Coordinates of C-alpha atoms (C1' of nucleotides) in Angstrom, one line a residue:
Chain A
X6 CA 13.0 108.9 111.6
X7 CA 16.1 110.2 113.0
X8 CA 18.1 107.6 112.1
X9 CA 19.3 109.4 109.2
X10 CA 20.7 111.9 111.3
X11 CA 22.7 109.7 113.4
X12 CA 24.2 108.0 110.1
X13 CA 25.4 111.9 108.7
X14 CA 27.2 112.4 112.1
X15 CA 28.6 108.6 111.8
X16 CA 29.8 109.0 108.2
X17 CA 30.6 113.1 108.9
X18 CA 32.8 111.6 112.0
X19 CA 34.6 109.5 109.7
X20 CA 35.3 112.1 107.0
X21 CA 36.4 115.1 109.5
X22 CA 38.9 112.5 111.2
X23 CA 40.5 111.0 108.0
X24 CA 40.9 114.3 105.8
X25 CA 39.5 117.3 108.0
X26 CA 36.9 119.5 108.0
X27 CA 37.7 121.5 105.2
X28 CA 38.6 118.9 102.8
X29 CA 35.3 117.2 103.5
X30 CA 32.4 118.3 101.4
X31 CA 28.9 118.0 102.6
X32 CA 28.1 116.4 98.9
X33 CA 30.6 113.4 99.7
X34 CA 29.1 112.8 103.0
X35 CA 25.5 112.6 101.6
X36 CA 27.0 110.2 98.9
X37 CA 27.8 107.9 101.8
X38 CA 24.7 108.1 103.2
X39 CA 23.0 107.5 100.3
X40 CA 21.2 110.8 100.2
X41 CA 21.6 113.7 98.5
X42 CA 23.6 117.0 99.9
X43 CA 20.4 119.7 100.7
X44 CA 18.8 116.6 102.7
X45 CA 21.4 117.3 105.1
X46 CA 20.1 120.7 105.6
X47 CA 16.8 118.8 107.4
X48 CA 19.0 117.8 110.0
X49 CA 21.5 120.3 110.9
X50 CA 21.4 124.4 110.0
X51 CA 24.8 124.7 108.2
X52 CA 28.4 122.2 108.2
X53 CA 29.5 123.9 111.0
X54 CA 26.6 123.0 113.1
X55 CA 27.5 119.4 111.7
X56 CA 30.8 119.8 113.1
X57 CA 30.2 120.9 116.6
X58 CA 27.6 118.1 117.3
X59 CA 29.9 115.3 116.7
X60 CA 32.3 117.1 118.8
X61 CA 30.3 117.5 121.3
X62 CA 29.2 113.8 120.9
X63 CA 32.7 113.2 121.0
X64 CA 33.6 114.5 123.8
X65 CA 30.7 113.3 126.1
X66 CA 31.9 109.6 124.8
X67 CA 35.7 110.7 126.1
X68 CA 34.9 112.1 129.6
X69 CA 32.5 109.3 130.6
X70 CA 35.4 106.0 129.2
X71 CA 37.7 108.4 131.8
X72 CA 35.0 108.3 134.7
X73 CA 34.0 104.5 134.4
X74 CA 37.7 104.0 134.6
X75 CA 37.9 105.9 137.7
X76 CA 35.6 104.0 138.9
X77 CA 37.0 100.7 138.5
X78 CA 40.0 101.4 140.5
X79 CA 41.1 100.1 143.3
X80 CA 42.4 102.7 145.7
X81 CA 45.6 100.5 147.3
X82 CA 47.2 100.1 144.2
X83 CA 48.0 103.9 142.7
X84 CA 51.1 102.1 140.5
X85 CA 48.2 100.1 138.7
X86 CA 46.0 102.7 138.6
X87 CA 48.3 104.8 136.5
X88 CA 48.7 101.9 134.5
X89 CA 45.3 101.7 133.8
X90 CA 44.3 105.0 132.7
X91 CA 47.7 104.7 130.2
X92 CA 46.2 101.7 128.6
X93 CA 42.6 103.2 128.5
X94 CA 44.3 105.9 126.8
X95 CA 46.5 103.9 124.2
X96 CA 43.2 101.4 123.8
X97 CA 41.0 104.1 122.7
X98 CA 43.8 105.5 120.4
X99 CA 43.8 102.7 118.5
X100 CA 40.4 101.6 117.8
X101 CA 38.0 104.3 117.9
X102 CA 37.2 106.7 114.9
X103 CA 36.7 109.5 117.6
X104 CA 40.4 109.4 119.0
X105 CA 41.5 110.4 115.6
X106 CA 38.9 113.5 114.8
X107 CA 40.0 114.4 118.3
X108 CA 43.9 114.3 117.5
X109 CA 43.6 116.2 114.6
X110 CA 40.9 119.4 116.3
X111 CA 43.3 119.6 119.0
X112 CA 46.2 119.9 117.3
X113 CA 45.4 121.6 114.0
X114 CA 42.2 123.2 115.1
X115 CA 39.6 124.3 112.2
X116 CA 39.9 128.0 112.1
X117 CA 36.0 128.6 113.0
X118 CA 36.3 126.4 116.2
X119 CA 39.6 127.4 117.7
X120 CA 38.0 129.3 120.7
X121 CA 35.5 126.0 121.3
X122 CA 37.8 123.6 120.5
X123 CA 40.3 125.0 123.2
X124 CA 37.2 124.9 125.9
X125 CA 37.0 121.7 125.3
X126 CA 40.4 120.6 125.7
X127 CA 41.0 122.2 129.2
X128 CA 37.6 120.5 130.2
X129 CA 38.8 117.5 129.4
X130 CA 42.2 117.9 130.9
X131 CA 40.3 118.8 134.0
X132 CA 38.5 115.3 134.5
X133 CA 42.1 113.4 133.6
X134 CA 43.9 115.9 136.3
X135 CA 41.5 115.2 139.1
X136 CA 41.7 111.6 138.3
X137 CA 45.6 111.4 138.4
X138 CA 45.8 114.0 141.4
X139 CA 43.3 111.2 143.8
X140 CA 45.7 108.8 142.1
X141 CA 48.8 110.5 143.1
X142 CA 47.5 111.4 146.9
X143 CA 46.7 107.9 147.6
X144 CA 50.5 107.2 146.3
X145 CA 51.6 109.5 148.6
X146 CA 50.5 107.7 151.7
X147 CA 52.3 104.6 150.7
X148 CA 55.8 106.8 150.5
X149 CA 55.7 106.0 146.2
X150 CA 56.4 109.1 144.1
X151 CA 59.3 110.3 146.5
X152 CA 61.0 113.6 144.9
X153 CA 58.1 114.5 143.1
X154 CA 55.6 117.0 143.2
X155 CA 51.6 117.0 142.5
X156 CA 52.4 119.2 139.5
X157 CA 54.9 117.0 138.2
X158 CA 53.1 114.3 138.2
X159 CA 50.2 115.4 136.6
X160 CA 52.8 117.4 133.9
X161 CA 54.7 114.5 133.2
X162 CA 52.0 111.9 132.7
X163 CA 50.4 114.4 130.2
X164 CA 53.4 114.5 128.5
X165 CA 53.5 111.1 128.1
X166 CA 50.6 111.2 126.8
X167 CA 50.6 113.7 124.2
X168 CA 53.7 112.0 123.0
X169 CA 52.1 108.4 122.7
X170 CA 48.9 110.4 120.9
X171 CA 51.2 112.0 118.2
X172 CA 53.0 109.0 118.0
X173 CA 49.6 107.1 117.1
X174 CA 49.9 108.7 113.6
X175 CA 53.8 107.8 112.6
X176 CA 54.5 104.1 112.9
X177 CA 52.8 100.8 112.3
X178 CA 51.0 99.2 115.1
X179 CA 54.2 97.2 115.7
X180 CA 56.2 100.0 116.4
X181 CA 53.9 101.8 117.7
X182 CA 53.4 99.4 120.4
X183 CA 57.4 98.8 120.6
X184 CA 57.0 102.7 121.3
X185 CA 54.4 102.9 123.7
X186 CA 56.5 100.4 126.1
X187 CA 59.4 101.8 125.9
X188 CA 57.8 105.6 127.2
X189 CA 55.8 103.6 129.5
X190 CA 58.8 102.5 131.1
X191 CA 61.2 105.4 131.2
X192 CA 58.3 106.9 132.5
X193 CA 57.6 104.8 135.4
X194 CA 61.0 104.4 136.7
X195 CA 61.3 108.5 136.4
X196 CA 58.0 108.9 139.4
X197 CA 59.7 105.8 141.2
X198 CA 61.5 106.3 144.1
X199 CA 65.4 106.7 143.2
X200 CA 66.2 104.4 146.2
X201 CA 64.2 101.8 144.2
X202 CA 61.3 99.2 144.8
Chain B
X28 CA 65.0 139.2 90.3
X29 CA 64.4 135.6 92.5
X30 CA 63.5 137.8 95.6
X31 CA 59.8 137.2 94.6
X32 CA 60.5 133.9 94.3
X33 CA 61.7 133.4 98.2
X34 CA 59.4 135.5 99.4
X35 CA 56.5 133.1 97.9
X36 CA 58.1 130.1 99.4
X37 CA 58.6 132.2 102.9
X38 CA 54.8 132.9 102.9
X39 CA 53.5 129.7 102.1
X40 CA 55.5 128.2 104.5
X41 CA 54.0 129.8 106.9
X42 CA 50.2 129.7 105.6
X43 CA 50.6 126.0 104.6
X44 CA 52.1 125.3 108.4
X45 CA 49.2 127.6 110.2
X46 CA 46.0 126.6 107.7
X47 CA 47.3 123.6 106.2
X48 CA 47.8 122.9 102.5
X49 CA 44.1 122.4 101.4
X50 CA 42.9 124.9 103.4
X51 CA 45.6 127.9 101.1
X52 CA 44.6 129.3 98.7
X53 CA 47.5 130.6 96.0
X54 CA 45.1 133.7 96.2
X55 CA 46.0 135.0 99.5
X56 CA 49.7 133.3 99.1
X57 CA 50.2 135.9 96.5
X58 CA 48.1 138.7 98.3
X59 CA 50.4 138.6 101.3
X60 CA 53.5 139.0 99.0
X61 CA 51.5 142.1 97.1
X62 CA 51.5 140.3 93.7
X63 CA 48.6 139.1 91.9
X64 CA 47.9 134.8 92.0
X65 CA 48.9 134.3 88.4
X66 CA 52.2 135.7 88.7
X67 CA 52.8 132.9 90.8
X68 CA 53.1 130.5 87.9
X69 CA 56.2 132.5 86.8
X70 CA 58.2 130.7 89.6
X71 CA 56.3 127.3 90.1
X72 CA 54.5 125.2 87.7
X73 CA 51.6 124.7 90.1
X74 CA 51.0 124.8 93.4
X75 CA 51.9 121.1 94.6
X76 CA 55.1 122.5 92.7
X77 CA 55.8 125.3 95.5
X78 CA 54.6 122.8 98.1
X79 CA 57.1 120.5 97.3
X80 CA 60.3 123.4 97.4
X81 CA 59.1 124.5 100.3
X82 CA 58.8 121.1 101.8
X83 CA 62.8 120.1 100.4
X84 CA 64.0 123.7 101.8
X85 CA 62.3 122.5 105.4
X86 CA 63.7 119.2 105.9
X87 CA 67.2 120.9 104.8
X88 CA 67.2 123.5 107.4
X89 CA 66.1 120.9 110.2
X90 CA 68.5 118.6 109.6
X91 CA 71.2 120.8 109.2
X92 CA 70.2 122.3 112.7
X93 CA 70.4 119.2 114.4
X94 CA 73.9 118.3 112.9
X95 CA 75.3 121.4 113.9
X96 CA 73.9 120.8 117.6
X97 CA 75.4 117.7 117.5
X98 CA 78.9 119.2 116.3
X99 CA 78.7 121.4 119.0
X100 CA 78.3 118.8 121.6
X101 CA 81.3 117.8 124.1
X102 CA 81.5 113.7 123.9
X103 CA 82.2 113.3 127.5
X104 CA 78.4 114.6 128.8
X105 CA 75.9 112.6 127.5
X106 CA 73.7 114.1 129.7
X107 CA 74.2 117.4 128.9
X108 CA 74.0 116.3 125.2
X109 CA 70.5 114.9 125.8
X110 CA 69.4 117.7 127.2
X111 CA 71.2 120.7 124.4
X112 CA 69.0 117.8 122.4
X113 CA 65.9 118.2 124.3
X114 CA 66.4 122.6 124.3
X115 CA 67.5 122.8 120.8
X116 CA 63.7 121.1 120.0
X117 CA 62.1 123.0 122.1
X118 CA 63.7 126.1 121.1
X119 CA 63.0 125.5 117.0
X120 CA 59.6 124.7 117.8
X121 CA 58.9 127.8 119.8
X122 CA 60.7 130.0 117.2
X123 CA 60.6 128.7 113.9
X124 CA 57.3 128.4 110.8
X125 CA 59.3 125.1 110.2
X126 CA 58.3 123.1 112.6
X127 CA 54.6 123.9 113.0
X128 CA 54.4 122.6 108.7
X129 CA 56.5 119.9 109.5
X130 CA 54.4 118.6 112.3
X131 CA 51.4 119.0 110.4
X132 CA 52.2 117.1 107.1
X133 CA 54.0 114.2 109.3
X134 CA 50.7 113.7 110.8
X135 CA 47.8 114.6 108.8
X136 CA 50.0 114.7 105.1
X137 CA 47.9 116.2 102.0
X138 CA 47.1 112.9 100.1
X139 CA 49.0 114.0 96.8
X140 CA 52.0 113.9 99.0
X141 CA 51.5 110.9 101.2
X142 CA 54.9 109.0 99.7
X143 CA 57.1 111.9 99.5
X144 CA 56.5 113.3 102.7
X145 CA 56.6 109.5 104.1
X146 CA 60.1 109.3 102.3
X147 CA 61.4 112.8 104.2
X148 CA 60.1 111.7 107.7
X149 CA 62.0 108.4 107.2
X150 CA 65.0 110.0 106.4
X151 CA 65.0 112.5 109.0
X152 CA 64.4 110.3 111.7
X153 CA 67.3 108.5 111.0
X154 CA 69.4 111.7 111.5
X155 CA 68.1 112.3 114.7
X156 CA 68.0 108.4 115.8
X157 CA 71.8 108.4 114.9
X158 CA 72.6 110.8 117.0
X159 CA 70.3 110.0 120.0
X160 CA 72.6 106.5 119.3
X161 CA 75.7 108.2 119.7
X162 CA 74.7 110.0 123.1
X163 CA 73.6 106.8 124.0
X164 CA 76.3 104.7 123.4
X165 CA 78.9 107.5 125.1
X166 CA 76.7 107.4 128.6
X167 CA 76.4 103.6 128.6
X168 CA 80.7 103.7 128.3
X169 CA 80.3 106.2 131.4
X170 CA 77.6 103.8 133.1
X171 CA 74.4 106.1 132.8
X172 CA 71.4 104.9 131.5
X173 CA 71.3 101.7 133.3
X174 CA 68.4 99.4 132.6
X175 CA 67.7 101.1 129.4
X176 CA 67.8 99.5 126.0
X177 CA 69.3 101.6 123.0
X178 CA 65.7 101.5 121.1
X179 CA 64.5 102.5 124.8
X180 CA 66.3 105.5 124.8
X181 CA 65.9 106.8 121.3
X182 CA 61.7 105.9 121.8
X183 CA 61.3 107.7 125.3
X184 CA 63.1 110.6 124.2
X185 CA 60.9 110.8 120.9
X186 CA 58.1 110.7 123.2
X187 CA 58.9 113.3 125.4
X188 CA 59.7 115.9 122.4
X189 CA 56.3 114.7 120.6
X190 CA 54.4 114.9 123.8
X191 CA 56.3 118.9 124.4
X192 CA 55.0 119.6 120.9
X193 CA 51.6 119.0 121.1
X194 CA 51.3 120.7 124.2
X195 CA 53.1 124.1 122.9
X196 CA 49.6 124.3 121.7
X197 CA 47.3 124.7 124.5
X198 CA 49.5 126.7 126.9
X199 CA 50.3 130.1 127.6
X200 CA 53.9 130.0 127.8
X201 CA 54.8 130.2 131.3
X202 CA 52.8 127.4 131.8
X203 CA 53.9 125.7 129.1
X204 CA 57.8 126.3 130.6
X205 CA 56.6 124.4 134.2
X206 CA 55.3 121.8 131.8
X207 CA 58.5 121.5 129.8
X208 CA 60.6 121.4 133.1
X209 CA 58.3 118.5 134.6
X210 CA 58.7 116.1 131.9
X211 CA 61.6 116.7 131.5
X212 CA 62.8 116.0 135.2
X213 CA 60.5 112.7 135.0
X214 CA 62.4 112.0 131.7
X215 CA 65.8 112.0 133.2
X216 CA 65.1 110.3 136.2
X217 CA 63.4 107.9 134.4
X218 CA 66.8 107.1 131.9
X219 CA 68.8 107.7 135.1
X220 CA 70.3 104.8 137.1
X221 CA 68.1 103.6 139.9
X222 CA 71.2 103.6 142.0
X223 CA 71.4 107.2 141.8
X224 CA 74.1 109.8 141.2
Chain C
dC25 C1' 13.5 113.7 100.9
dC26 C1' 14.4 115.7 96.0
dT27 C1' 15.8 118.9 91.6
dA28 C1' 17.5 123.0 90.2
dC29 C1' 20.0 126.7 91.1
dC30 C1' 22.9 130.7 93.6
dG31 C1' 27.3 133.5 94.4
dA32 C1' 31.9 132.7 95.8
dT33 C1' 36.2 130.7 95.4
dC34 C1' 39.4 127.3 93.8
dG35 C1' 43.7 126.0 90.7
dG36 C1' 45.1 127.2 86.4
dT37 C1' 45.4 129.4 81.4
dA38 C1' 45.6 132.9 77.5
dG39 C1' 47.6 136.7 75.9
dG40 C1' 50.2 140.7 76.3
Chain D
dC3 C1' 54.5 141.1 86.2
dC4 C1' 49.4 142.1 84.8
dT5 C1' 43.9 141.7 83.4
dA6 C1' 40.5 138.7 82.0
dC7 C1' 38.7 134.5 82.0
dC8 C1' 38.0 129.0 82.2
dG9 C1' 35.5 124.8 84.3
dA10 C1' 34.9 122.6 88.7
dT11 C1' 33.5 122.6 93.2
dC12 C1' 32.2 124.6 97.5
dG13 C1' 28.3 125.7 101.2
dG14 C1' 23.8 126.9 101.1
dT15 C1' 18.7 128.2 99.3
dA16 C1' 14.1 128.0 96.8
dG17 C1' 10.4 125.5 96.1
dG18 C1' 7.9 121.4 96.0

DNA sequence: CCTACCGATCGGTAGG
DNA sequence: CCTACCGATCGGTAGG
């Protein structure tokens, strides 16, 4: 019954990532369905309503990936830990549809969802910021990150991140991969300890 | 007699750069310069016409920016270089309609324009890759950036300007300053010797 | 879930 | 530079 439903949001998840909201008609989403467009009207009130579902979806899929990380880490080993959520990061760049709807809404927002778009963002950079502060406390204890504050660890490993994100986009997965090391590694050295491991 | 001609191209950089391509509509192009929309086809043939001038005009001003910055630069500081690097980008993208359209078509480019725009990123990359080399290359004569691979230094530094980008975005701008300052602290320790100054 | 249709807007043209 | 208009397509509705 609603299984319909969940295929629009599938294909509509699809469509908004590869050529935006605006440049995806409802009638080419029905075509992939295999229905036509005023049956998607049973399911959702208008395209925007379409929209902020599969966000939302979205979302909810991003914060709890973050959260079973978390959980999976061991506390004595913060240097790993950052590792970790890097490579959850990069992993889910790579191979899931929603990393790429989510690129594109936070950096070229759709003009209707600006406002909601933005909410969501700061939530989410909430749940990573708590995760890395626990991670950089813990680091602290063991004398690692010496010369660097809470905020700069938590600014620099966004950074990174954001960078590795837009990067996503540019290069083939070769590169990209060539690329991703080679930030990894300025980037570890820069919250070492200058006096060295 | 071409000053309607400029101002066209001056306003659809900046609607194609805030709203995308797709998303502009030669209607409101024309609006905004207080002509009507078919006048518009007395100075381009069509509208992927105008998107392409404005698009060669772009990629001319950047790269002529970042060849005058690295005229001005003083081949004895690499680090200093890398940074007038690092300020120059941040500066442009804080100031200029350029770089917000540039961003955009790099990663999300209107299909018509998928080669050409390809071609230009290519080519302006290896502008700023050559010069990134030649900062390099001066620091590794004076001993800096131990441990770090040419390709290393050019890809971390990439990074780090991407990940700035994205994140002019989401913050207000004193915020987005700490944020700048972080990364970029973590960036240069990071290429910095482990042995220290 | 469908067919048939709506007003609005798109890029672009004719003709002056 | 304009007015007037084109076929196509958009999101959305009526009615069954």
């Amino acid at each position: 019954m609603n299984d319909n439903k969940q295929r629009i949001k599938n294909v509509a998840l699809d469509y908004f990532g590869q050529k935006g909201y605006e440049d995806t008609s409802l009638a080419e989403i029905a075509k992939e369905v295999g229905i036509k467009k005023p049956s998607i009207y049973n399911h959702f009130r208008s395209k925007e309503d379409l929209f902020v579902e599969v966000l939302e979806d979205l979302i909810a899929s991003e914060v709890t990936a973050y959260r079973l990380t978390e959980g999976k880490m061991n506390h004595q080993e913060p240097l790993l830990n950052i590792r970790k959520l890097f490579d959850l990061f990069c992993h889910r760049l790579m191979t899931t549809k929603e990393a790429l709807l989510w690129k594109r809404v936070t950096f070229f927002p759709p003009e209707p969802f600006k406002d909601l778009i933005q909410e969501h963002f700061i939530h989410f950079e909430k749940v990573t910021t708590s995760i890395l502060v626990s991670v950089f406390r813990e680091g602290v204890k063991q004398s690692l990150f010496q010369g660097i504050t809470e905020d700069e660890f938590v600014a620099s490993f966004l950074c990174l991140v954001d960078g590795v994100f837009l990067e996503h986009h540019y290069y083939t997965k070769e590169i990209f991969e060539q690329r991703i090391q080679s930030a990894w590694k300025v980037y570890e050295r820069g919250v070492s300890s200058y006096k060295g491991e």
